XYZ file of C-alpha atoms in Angstrom:
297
model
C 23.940 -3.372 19.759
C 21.131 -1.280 21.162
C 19.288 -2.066 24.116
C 16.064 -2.823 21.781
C 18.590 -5.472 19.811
C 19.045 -7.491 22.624
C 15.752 -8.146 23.838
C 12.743 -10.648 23.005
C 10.214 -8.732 21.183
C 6.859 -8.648 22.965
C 3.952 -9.272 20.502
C 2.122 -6.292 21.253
C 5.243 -4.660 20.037
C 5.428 -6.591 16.855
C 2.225 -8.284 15.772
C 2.320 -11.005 13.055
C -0.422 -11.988 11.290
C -0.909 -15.694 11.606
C -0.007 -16.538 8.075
C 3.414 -15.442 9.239
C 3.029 -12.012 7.442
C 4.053 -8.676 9.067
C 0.983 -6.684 10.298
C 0.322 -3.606 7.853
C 2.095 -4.744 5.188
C 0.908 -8.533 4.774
C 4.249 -9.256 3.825
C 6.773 -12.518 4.701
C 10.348 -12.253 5.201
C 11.489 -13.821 2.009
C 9.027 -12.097 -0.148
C 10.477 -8.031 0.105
C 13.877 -7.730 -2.291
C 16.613 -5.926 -0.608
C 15.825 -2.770 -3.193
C 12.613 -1.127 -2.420
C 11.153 1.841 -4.442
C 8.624 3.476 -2.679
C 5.867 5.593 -3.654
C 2.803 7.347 -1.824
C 0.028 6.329 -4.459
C -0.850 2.763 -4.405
C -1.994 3.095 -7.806
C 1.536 4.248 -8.891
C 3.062 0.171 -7.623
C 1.433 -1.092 -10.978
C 2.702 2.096 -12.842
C 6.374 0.937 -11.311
C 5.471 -2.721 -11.607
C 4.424 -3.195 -15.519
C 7.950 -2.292 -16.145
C 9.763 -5.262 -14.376
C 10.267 -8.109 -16.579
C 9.305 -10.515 -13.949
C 6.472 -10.508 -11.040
C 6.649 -12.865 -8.240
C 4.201 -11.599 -6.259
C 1.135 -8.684 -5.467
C 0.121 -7.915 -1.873
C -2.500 -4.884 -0.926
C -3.569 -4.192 2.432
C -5.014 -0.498 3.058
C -2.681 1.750 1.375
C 0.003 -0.885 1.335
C 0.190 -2.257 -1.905
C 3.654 -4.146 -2.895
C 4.844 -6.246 -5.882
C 7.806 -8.149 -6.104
C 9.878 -8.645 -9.260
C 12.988 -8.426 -11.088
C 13.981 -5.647 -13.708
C 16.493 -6.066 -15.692
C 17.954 -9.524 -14.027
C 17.851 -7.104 -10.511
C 15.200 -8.788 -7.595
C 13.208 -4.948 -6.237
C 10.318 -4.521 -4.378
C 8.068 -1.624 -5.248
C 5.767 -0.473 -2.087
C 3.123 2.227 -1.600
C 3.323 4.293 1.716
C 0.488 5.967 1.732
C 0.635 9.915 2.867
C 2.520 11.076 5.548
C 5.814 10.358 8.106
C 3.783 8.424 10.604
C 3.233 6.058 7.600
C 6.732 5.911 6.580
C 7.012 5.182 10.401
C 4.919 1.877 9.816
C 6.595 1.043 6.697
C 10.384 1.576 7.289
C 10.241 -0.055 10.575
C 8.121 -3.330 9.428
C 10.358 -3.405 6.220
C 13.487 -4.036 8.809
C 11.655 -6.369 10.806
C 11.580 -8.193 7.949
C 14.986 -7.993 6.838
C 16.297 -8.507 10.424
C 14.106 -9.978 12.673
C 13.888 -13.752 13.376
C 9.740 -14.178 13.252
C 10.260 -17.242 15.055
C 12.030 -16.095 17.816
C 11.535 -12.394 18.099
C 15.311 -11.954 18.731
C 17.168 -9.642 16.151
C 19.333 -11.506 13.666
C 23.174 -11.630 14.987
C 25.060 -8.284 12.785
C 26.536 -11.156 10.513
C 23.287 -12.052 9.303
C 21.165 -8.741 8.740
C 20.049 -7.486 5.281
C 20.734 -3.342 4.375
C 18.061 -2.299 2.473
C 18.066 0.344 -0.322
C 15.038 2.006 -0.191
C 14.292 4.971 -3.135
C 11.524 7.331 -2.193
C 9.735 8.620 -5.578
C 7.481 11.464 -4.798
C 5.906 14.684 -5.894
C 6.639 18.123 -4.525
C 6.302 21.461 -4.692
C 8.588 23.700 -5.021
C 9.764 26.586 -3.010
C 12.832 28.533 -5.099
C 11.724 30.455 -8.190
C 14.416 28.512 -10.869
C 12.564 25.033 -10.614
C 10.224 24.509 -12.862
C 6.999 22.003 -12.842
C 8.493 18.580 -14.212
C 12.110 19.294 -12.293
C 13.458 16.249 -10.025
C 14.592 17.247 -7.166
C 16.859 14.825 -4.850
C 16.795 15.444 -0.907
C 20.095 15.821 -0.039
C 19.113 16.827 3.211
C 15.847 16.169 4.778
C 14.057 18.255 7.309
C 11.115 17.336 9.330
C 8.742 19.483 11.212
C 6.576 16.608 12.105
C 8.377 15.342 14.895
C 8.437 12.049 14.365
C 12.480 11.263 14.524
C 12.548 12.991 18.176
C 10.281 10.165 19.193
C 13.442 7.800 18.968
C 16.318 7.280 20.793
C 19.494 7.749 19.414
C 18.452 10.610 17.228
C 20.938 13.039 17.300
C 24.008 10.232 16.089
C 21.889 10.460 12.451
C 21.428 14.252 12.635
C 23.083 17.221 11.770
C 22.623 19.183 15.251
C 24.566 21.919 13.417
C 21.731 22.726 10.610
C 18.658 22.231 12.791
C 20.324 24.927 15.597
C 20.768 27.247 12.464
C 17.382 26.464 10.654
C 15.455 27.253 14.324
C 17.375 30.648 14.711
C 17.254 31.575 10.737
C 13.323 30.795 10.512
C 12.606 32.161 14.181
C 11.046 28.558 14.772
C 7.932 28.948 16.947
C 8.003 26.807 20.201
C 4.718 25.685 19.484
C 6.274 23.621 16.385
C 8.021 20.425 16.698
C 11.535 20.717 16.696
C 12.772 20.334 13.839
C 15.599 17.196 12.589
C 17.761 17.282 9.601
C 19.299 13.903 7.933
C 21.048 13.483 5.173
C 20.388 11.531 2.390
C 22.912 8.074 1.601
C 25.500 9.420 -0.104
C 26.522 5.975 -1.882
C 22.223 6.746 -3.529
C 23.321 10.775 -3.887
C 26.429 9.741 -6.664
C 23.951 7.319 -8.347
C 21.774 9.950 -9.170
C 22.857 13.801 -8.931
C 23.799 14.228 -12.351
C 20.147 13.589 -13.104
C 18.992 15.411 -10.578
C 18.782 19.228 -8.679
C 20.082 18.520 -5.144
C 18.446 20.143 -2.504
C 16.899 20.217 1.105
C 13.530 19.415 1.147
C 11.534 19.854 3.903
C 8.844 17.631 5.056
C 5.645 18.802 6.467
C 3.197 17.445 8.689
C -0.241 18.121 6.391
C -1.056 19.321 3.221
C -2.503 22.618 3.409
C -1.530 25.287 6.188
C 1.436 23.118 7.788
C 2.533 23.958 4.134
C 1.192 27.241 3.971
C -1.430 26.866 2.081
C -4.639 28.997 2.644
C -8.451 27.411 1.830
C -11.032 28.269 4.537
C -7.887 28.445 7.616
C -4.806 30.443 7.648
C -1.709 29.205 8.692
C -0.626 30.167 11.954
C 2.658 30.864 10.894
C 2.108 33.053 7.683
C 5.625 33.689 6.917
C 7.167 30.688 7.569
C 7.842 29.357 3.443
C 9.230 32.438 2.889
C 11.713 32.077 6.056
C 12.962 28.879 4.787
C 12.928 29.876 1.092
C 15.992 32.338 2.224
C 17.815 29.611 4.217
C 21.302 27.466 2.704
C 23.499 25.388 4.695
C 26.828 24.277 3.102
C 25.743 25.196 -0.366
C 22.353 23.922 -0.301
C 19.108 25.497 -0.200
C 15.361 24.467 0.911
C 14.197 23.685 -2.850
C 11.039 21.711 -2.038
C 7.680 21.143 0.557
C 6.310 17.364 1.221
C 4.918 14.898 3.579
C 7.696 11.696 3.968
C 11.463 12.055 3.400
C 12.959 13.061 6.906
C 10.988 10.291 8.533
C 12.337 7.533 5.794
C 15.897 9.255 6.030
C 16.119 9.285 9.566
C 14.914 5.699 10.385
C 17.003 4.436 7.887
C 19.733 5.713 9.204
C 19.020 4.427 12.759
C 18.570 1.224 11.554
C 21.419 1.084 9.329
C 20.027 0.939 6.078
C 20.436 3.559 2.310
C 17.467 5.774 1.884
C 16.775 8.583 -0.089
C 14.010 10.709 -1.640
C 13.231 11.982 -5.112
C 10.711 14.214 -6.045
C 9.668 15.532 -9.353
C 8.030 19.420 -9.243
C 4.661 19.282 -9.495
C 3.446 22.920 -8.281
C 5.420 25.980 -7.803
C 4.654 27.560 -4.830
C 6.508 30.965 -5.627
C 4.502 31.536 -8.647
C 1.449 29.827 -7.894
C 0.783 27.449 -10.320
C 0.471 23.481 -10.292
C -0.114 20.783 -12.872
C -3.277 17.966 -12.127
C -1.352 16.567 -15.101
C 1.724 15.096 -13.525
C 1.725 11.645 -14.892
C 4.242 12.189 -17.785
C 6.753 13.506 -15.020
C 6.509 10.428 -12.840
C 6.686 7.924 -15.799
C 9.724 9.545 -16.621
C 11.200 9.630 -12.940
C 10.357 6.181 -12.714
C 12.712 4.544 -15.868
C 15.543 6.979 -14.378
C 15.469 5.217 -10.606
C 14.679 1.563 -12.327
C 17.701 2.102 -15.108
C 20.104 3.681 -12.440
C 19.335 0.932 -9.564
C 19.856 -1.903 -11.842
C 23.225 -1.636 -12.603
């Protein structure tokens, strides 16, 4: 047990709504399954939701959408995020608070009695080796983050791979003026489940959408080179195979709080060659009935 285990939560630190609901995502204890699917679109929870054979519930607040449901005889939650890791850092963390943390008393549950979530990140990408094509899903072995965010936590380096990041910074020629950058692995019970369906991968995650990712519209990126640095980086077999916004921050909180994540991420522009689909809907339907079919069993 952690220091922060054994302690009353203050409610600055924790703030429930007074219908007993946790703060961003208006949602009770008893009313998130312990299998989440998560997406970034809000408008992508109904896309996930109108295949469940049951609803119990529907909850929006901001970008926060969830419903609650069974597929297939199997209770999941399906949750929007919203963009970015300081969003997964809102969701992960009131998701366990929910699973593990006694409202009433603001004491963490005792070990005996805390949920492990499973928690599926279903995303959209880009990506950064020439083989994938648009339409490819992509499943983040490893996840980096150059936003920061995991550094921010204590206990950090017991859910990192200290090896990778020290040869990622000296590979890429990381600039000091960057957030140092964390590397977690993906659960590897969720990995089995779904690499035969699947290109495996590191994929990096990037604090913006346009020049944190290289991309050039009115601003250049300060770092002009840097895709192109990681493009030509493996670790133990692996390579960097795709850029976006969330899956270090849900890997590594997950970890620390002892739950499965992982991400998935179907190809929707190819950064090498230039080229991107608007038309990406047939790609997430389809990623969509492969995470629902291969969590229900």
């Amino acid at each position: 047990m952690n220091a922060c285990d054994a302690r009353t939560i203050l409610p600055s630190e924790l703030i429930i709504n007074p219908d007993g609901s946790v703060f961003h995502l208006h949602l009770k204890p008893e009313q998130i399954a312990d299998t989440i699917i998560l997406v970034g679109d809000p408008a992508r929870v109904d896309l996930v939701a109108a295949r469940f054979d049951t609803r119990e519930l529907r909850t929006a607040n901001r970008e926060f959408v969830a419903v609650t449901g069974t597929y297939r005889k199997k209770r999941m939650t399906v949750l929007s995020t919203g963009i970015g890791t300081d969003n997964i850092d809102i969701v992960a963390t009131e998701l366990d608070a929910l699973a593990n943390v006694d409202f009433a008393t603001r004491r963490v549950r005792p070990a005996a009695e805390r949920r492990q979530l499973t928690m599926l990140r279903l995303g959209t990408s880009g990506a950064l080796q020439p083989d994938l094509s648009i339409g490819d899903l992509v499943f983040a072995r490893t996840s980096v983050g150059m936003d920061g965010l995991l550094n921010f936590y204590e206990g950090r380096d017991r859910v990192c791979d200290l090896e990778m990041e020290r040869a990622l910074t000296a590979h890429t020629g990381w600039n000091e003026r960057l957030a140092a950058p964390y590397c977690v692995d993906a659960d590897a019970g969720l990995y089995e489940l779904f690499r035969s369906a699947t290109t495996a991968g590191i994929t990096v995650s990037a604090p913006g959408f346009y020049a944190p990712q290289g991309r050039r519209v009115r601003l250049c990126p300060a770092f002009s080179d840097l895709n192109e640095r990681m493009e030509s980086f493996e670790w133990r077999g692996l390579r960097i195979t795709n850029l976006e916004m969330e899956s270090s921050a849900l890997a590594g909180l997950a970890a620390l709080m002892g739950h499965r994540a992982a991400t998935i991420c179907t190809i929707i522009a190819q950064r090498v060659a230039g080229e991107a689909t608007p038309d990406y809907r047939p790609f997430v339907e389809r990623m969509i009935d492969l995470a629902l079919e291969r969590l229900a069993v």
